[in-house]
Coordinates of C-alpha atoms in Angstrom, one line a residue:
M1 CA 8.7 9.4 -22.8
K2 CA 6.4 8.7 -19.8
K3 CA 6.8 11.3 -17.0
I4 CA 6.4 10.2 -13.4
A5 CA 6.4 11.8 -10.0
I6 CA 7.0 9.8 -6.8
L7 CA 5.7 10.5 -3.3
G8 CA 7.9 8.5 -0.8
S9 CA 10.9 8.1 -3.1
T10 CA 13.3 7.1 -0.3
G11 CA 11.1 4.3 1.1
S12 CA 10.9 0.6 0.1
I13 CA 8.5 1.1 -2.7
G14 CA 10.0 4.4 -3.8
T15 CA 13.5 3.0 -4.1
Q16 CA 12.2 -0.1 -6.1
T17 CA 10.3 2.3 -8.3
L18 CA 13.5 4.1 -9.2
E19 CA 15.2 0.7 -9.9
V20 CA 12.4 0.1 -12.5
I21 CA 13.0 3.5 -14.0
R22 CA 16.7 3.0 -14.1
E23 CA 16.1 0.0 -16.4
N24 CA 13.6 1.9 -18.6
K25 CA 15.2 4.9 -20.3
D26 CA 11.9 6.0 -21.7
I27 CA 10.6 6.9 -18.2
E28 CA 11.4 10.4 -16.9
V29 CA 11.3 11.4 -13.2
T30 CA 9.7 14.9 -12.9
G31 CA 9.3 15.1 -9.1
L32 CA 10.4 13.3 -5.9
A33 CA 9.2 13.7 -2.3
A34 CA 10.7 12.2 0.8
G35 CA 10.2 12.4 4.6
T36 CA 13.5 13.0 6.4
N37 CA 16.2 11.1 4.4
V38 CA 18.2 14.0 3.0
D39 CA 21.2 11.8 2.1
L40 CA 19.3 9.4 -0.1
L41 CA 17.1 12.0 -1.7
E42 CA 20.2 14.0 -2.7
K43 CA 21.6 10.9 -4.4
Q44 CA 18.3 10.3 -6.2
I45 CA 18.2 14.0 -7.4
R46 CA 21.7 13.8 -8.8
E47 CA 20.9 10.6 -10.7
F48 CA 17.3 11.2 -12.0
H49 CA 17.3 15.0 -12.3
P50 CA 13.7 15.9 -11.3
N51 CA 12.5 19.5 -11.6
L52 CA 10.8 19.6 -8.2
V53 CA 11.5 17.8 -4.9
A54 CA 10.0 18.0 -1.4
M55 CA 11.0 17.2 2.1
W56 CA 8.4 16.9 4.9
T57 CA 9.9 19.4 7.2
E58 CA 11.1 22.9 6.3
E59 CA 14.3 22.3 8.2
K60 CA 15.2 19.3 6.1
A61 CA 14.2 21.1 2.9
K62 CA 16.6 23.9 3.8
E63 CA 19.4 21.4 4.3
L64 CA 18.6 19.7 1.0
K65 CA 18.5 23.1 -0.8
S66 CA 22.0 23.9 0.5
R67 CA 23.4 20.6 -0.6
I68 CA 22.0 20.8 -4.2
R69 CA 22.6 24.6 -4.7
D70 CA 24.7 23.6 -7.8
L71 CA 21.5 22.1 -9.4
D72 CA 18.5 23.8 -11.0
V73 CA 15.9 22.1 -8.8
K74 CA 13.1 23.6 -6.9
V75 CA 12.8 22.5 -3.3
V76 CA 9.5 22.6 -1.4
S77 CA 8.3 21.2 1.9
G78 CA 5.3 20.0 4.0
M79 CA 1.8 19.2 2.7
D80 CA 2.0 22.1 0.3
G81 CA 5.1 20.6 -1.2
L82 CA 3.4 17.2 -1.7
L83 CA 0.4 18.9 -3.3
E84 CA 2.7 20.8 -5.7
I85 CA 4.4 17.6 -6.7
A86 CA 1.1 15.7 -7.0
T87 CA -0.3 18.3 -9.4
M88 CA 2.8 19.4 -11.4
E89 CA 1.8 19.9 -15.0
E90 CA 4.6 17.9 -16.7
S91 CA 3.8 14.6 -14.9
E92 CA 1.4 11.9 -16.2
I93 CA 1.5 9.4 -13.3
L94 CA 1.8 9.9 -9.6
V95 CA 3.3 7.1 -7.6
T96 CA 1.8 7.3 -4.1
A97 CA 4.3 5.4 -1.9
I98 CA 4.2 7.3 1.3
V99 CA 2.8 5.5 4.4
G100 CA -0.3 6.8 6.2
M101 CA -3.3 9.1 5.7
I102 CA -0.9 11.8 4.7
G103 CA -1.2 10.3 1.2
I104 CA -4.9 11.0 0.7
R105 CA -4.9 14.8 0.1
P106 CA -2.1 14.6 -2.6
T107 CA -3.9 11.7 -4.2
I108 CA -7.2 13.6 -4.4
A109 CA -5.3 16.7 -5.8
A110 CA -3.6 14.5 -8.4
I111 CA -6.8 12.9 -9.5
K112 CA -8.5 16.3 -9.9
A113 CA -5.4 17.4 -12.0
G114 CA -6.0 14.4 -14.3
K115 CA -3.0 12.3 -13.2
D116 CA -3.2 8.5 -13.3
I117 CA -2.4 7.1 -9.8
A118 CA 0.1 4.2 -9.3
L119 CA -1.3 3.3 -5.9
A120 CA 1.1 1.9 -3.2
N121 CA -0.4 3.9 -0.3
K122 CA -2.9 1.5 1.3
E123 CA -4.6 4.1 3.4
T124 CA -5.9 6.0 0.4
L125 CA -8.5 3.3 -0.4
V126 CA -8.7 1.7 3.1
T127 CA -9.7 5.0 4.6
A128 CA -11.3 7.0 1.8
G129 CA -12.2 4.6 -1.0
Y130 CA -15.8 5.8 -0.6
I131 CA -14.8 9.1 -2.1
I132 CA -11.6 8.3 -4.1
M133 CA -13.0 5.8 -6.6
P134 CA -16.1 7.9 -7.6
L135 CA -13.7 10.9 -8.0
A136 CA -11.3 8.9 -10.2
K137 CA -14.2 7.8 -12.4
E138 CA -15.6 11.3 -12.6
C139 CA -12.1 12.7 -13.7
G140 CA -11.4 9.8 -16.1
V141 CA -8.3 8.8 -14.1
K142 CA -6.9 5.3 -13.8
I143 CA -6.1 3.9 -10.4
L144 CA -3.3 1.4 -11.1
P145 CA -2.5 -1.0 -8.3
V146 CA 1.2 -1.4 -7.3
D147 CA 0.6 -3.8 -4.4
S148 CA 1.6 -7.3 -5.6
E149 CA -1.8 -8.9 -4.7
H150 CA -4.0 -6.2 -6.3
S151 CA -1.7 -6.1 -9.3
A152 CA -2.1 -9.9 -9.7
I153 CA -5.9 -9.5 -9.6
F154 CA -5.7 -6.6 -12.0
Q155 CA -3.5 -8.6 -14.4
S156 CA -5.8 -11.7 -14.1
L157 CA -8.8 -9.7 -15.0
Q158 CA -7.3 -8.4 -18.3
G159 CA -9.2 -9.8 -21.2
S160 CA -12.4 -10.5 -19.3
H161 CA -15.5 -8.5 -20.2
G162 CA -18.7 -7.9 -18.3
K163 CA -19.1 -7.2 -14.6
N164 CA -21.0 -10.4 -14.0
E165 CA -18.2 -12.6 -15.1
L166 CA -16.3 -12.2 -11.8
K167 CA -17.4 -14.6 -9.1
K168 CA -14.7 -14.3 -6.4
I169 CA -11.4 -12.7 -5.7
L170 CA -8.9 -15.1 -4.0
L171 CA -6.4 -12.8 -2.2
T172 CA -3.3 -14.7 -1.2
A173 CA -1.3 -14.2 2.0
S174 CA 2.0 -15.5 3.1
G175 CA 0.8 -15.9 6.6
G176 CA 3.8 -14.0 7.9
P177 CA 6.5 -15.1 10.3
F178 CA 4.0 -16.4 12.9
R179 CA 1.8 -18.5 10.8
N180 CA 2.3 -21.6 12.9
C181 CA 2.6 -19.9 16.3
T182 CA 0.2 -20.7 19.2
M183 CA -1.6 -18.0 21.1
E184 CA 0.9 -18.5 23.9
Q185 CA 3.8 -17.9 21.6
L186 CA 2.1 -14.9 20.0
A187 CA 1.7 -13.4 23.5
T188 CA 5.5 -13.1 23.8
V189 CA 6.4 -12.0 20.2
T190 CA 9.2 -9.4 20.0
K191 CA 9.7 -6.5 17.7
A192 CA 12.8 -8.2 16.2
Q193 CA 10.9 -11.4 15.4
A194 CA 8.0 -9.5 13.9
L195 CA 10.3 -7.6 11.5
K196 CA 11.6 -10.8 9.9
H197 CA 9.2 -11.4 7.1
P198 CA 9.9 -14.8 5.4
N199 CA 9.4 -13.7 1.8
W200 CA 9.2 -9.9 1.3
D201 CA 11.5 -7.0 2.0
M202 CA 9.3 -4.1 3.2
G203 CA 9.3 -1.1 5.5
A204 CA 8.9 -1.6 9.3
K205 CA 5.2 -0.6 9.5
I206 CA 4.1 -2.8 6.6
T207 CA 6.2 -5.7 7.9
I208 CA 4.5 -5.5 11.3
D209 CA 1.1 -5.3 9.6
S210 CA 1.9 -8.4 7.6
A211 CA 2.9 -10.3 10.8
S212 CA -0.4 -9.4 12.4
M213 CA -2.4 -9.9 9.1
M214 CA -3.7 -6.4 9.3
N215 CA -2.0 -5.8 6.0
K216 CA -4.2 -8.5 4.5
G217 CA -7.2 -7.0 6.1
F218 CA -6.4 -3.7 4.5
E219 CA -5.9 -5.4 1.1
V220 CA -9.4 -6.9 1.4
I221 CA -10.8 -3.4 1.9
E222 CA -8.8 -2.1 -1.0
A223 CA -10.0 -4.9 -3.3
K224 CA -13.6 -4.0 -2.6
W225 CA -13.0 -0.5 -3.9
L226 CA -10.5 -1.3 -6.7
F227 CA -12.6 -4.0 -8.3
G228 CA -16.2 -3.0 -7.3
V229 CA -17.0 -6.3 -5.5
Q230 CA -18.9 -7.1 -2.3
P231 CA -17.0 -8.3 0.9
S232 CA -18.5 -11.8 0.4
Q233 CA -16.7 -12.0 -2.9
I234 CA -13.2 -11.6 -1.4
E235 CA -11.6 -14.7 0.1
V236 CA -8.2 -14.7 1.8
V237 CA -6.1 -17.8 1.2
V238 CA -2.8 -18.4 3.0
H239 CA -0.2 -19.4 0.5
P240 CA 3.2 -19.5 2.4
Q241 CA 5.4 -19.7 -0.7
S242 CA 4.2 -16.3 -2.1
V243 CA 4.5 -17.6 -5.7
I244 CA 0.8 -17.1 -6.6
H245 CA 0.2 -13.5 -5.9
S246 CA -3.6 -13.7 -6.1
M247 CA -6.3 -15.3 -8.2
V248 CA -9.8 -14.6 -9.6
Q249 CA -12.6 -17.1 -10.0
F250 CA -15.2 -16.5 -12.7
E251 CA -18.9 -17.5 -12.9
D252 CA -18.1 -20.6 -14.9
G253 CA -15.7 -21.8 -12.1
A254 CA -12.5 -21.1 -14.0
V255 CA -9.6 -19.6 -11.9
K256 CA -6.9 -17.3 -13.3
A257 CA -3.8 -16.6 -11.3
Q258 CA -0.7 -14.4 -11.6
L259 CA 2.5 -16.1 -10.5
G260 CA 6.0 -14.8 -10.1
M261 CA 8.9 -14.2 -7.8
P262 CA 8.2 -12.2 -4.7
D263 CA 9.6 -9.0 -6.3
M264 CA 7.7 -5.7 -6.1
R265 CA 9.4 -4.3 -9.2
L266 CA 7.2 -6.4 -11.5
P267 CA 3.8 -4.9 -10.3
I268 CA 5.5 -1.4 -10.2
Q269 CA 6.6 -1.8 -13.8
Y270 CA 3.2 -3.1 -15.0
A271 CA 1.5 0.0 -13.5
F272 CA 3.8 2.1 -15.7
S273 CA 3.5 0.0 -18.9
Y274 CA -0.2 -1.1 -18.7
P275 CA -1.7 -2.4 -20.9
Q276 CA 1.7 -3.4 -22.5
R277 CA 4.5 -5.3 -20.8
L278 CA 8.1 -4.2 -20.9
K279 CA 11.2 -6.3 -20.9
A280 CA 12.9 -6.6 -17.5
S281 CA 16.0 -8.2 -15.9
F282 CA 14.0 -9.2 -12.8
P283 CA 14.5 -12.8 -11.5
R284 CA 12.3 -15.4 -13.3
L285 CA 10.2 -18.0 -11.6
D286 CA 11.9 -21.4 -12.1
F287 CA 9.3 -24.2 -11.9
K288 CA 12.1 -26.8 -11.4
M289 CA 12.7 -25.1 -8.0
C290 CA 9.0 -24.5 -7.3
T291 CA 7.6 -28.0 -6.6
N292 CA 5.5 -27.4 -3.5
L293 CA 2.6 -24.9 -3.5
T294 CA 0.3 -25.1 -0.5
F295 CA -2.8 -23.4 0.6
E296 CA -4.5 -22.9 4.0
Q297 CA -7.4 -21.0 5.5
P298 CA -6.5 -18.0 7.7
D299 CA -7.0 -18.4 11.4
T300 CA -8.9 -15.3 12.5
T301 CA -8.8 -16.4 16.1
R302 CA -5.1 -16.1 16.3
F303 CA -4.9 -13.2 13.9
R304 CA -7.9 -11.1 14.9
N305 CA -6.9 -8.1 12.8
L306 CA -8.1 -9.8 9.7
A307 CA -11.5 -10.4 11.3
L308 CA -11.6 -6.7 12.5
A309 CA -10.9 -5.5 9.0
Y310 CA -13.7 -7.6 7.5
E311 CA -16.0 -6.2 10.3
A312 CA -15.0 -2.7 9.3
L313 CA -15.6 -3.4 5.7
H314 CA -19.1 -4.7 6.4
K315 CA -19.9 -1.8 8.6
G316 CA -18.7 0.7 6.0
G317 CA -18.7 4.5 6.6
N318 CA -15.8 5.7 8.6
M319 CA -15.2 2.4 10.3
P320 CA -12.2 1.4 8.1
C321 CA -10.7 4.9 8.9
I322 CA -11.0 4.1 12.6
V323 CA -9.3 0.7 12.2
N324 CA -6.5 2.3 10.1
A325 CA -5.8 5.1 12.6
A326 CA -5.9 2.8 15.6
N327 CA -3.6 0.4 13.8
E328 CA -1.1 3.1 13.0
V329 CA -1.0 4.1 16.7
V330 CA -0.6 0.6 18.0
V331 CA 2.1 -0.4 15.4
A332 CA 4.2 2.6 16.4
A333 CA 3.7 1.7 20.0
F334 CA 4.7 -1.9 19.3
L335 CA 7.9 -0.7 17.6
R336 CA 8.7 1.3 20.7
D337 CA 8.1 -1.7 22.9
E338 CA 5.0 -0.1 24.6
I339 CA 2.4 -2.7 23.7
S340 CA 2.4 -6.4 23.2
F341 CA 1.8 -8.1 19.8
L342 CA -1.7 -9.4 20.8
G343 CA -2.5 -6.2 22.6
M344 CA -2.6 -4.3 19.3
S345 CA -5.8 -6.0 18.3
D346 CA -7.3 -5.3 21.7
V347 CA -6.8 -1.5 21.3
I348 CA -8.1 -1.5 17.7
E349 CA -11.3 -3.4 18.7
K350 CA -11.9 -1.0 21.6
A351 CA -11.4 2.0 19.4
M352 CA -14.0 0.6 16.9
S353 CA -16.6 0.6 19.7
I354 CA -15.8 4.0 21.1
V355 CA -15.2 6.4 18.1
S356 CA -18.3 8.0 16.6
F357 CA -19.6 6.3 13.5
V358 CA -20.3 8.3 10.3
A359 CA -22.3 6.4 7.7
K360 CA -21.5 8.6 4.7
P361 CA -18.3 10.4 5.4
E362 CA -16.7 13.3 3.5
Y363 CA -13.0 14.2 3.6
E364 CA -13.4 16.4 6.6
D365 CA -15.1 13.5 8.5
Y366 CA -12.1 11.3 7.7
V367 CA -9.7 13.9 9.1
A368 CA -11.8 14.3 12.3
T369 CA -12.2 10.5 12.7
D370 CA -8.5 10.0 12.3
A371 CA -7.6 12.6 14.9
M372 CA -10.2 11.3 17.4
T373 CA -9.2 7.7 16.9
R374 CA -5.5 8.4 17.4
R375 CA -6.2 10.3 20.7
I376 CA -8.4 7.4 22.0
A377 CA -5.9 4.7 20.9
Q378 CA -3.1 6.5 22.7
E379 CA -5.2 6.7 25.9
L380 CA -6.1 3.0 25.6
I381 CA -2.4 2.1 25.4
K382 CA -1.6 4.0 28.5

């Protein structure tokens, strides 16, 4: 019986994680954490019977506690609650599916407690990969990618031995809903248009990041830390059909790819079963229906966020943290109709030039950088 705790159980990745667990009776849920969705968390508690649950605010935690007073479940709240779930003795794997820098502290705590990490929180490695990966190595903890692209790379690398074998990572991108739009069209993009991803069903923030290609930029930064490669070894390839989830090229020129339906449940399940594979009822790829696979180079003039992410990766230090914090602010502003689609990149680029650079950051530096960047980004939006 594999025992798993989930941070962000009511979000897109969290709910799909529970779908996977529903199909696998040998996986037990020990802890669940959610933001504000009391209704859904209550339903999850009654179905999966965790020992410990958390809501972000104390008010929501009190409401939940009242609703489940007939159950023997401990209810906690806030960051302390997340840390308690992350380090609970009975769990083996922590699924980090909450969005934002809020996921970093619980991830660090879980690593120090010897928990393997099923990583779905991009900000953990984008912002703090410099300290997370050495810590995981020191503690003998596995970082198992849940993101479809990184899972594809992870799967494609199975069976290869020796660090020098890997020549290049080919990170695929759908191109999002605006792949063929002109700059003039991008200037008038609406929130409703940006939230309509052609292939994937994701939360609002990640969907906007996908539309702006910042999501792919973050994946480039993550790939550097997950697989120990240089920025020059990571190439983004636009693949609109989202059938090939990513590829690796070896020194001899051979390319291995992982293909499948655009379904997050497959990489989630592989993170739980690695190195084995489990039977699943997920939809299968039908090659009779898959007759046209195309590839393009990304346009970093129209989608500047990808170029800004590469720039941050080359610069290193706390620069990716600056990009991440500024992006969170501008995406929230875009969703409130306070900034234009193209204006998001303008603010991120300006923040990169204003916020103080730290070459070798520690956790406290990331916290300070995040706070300073958010303040500056808000001022730039006004």
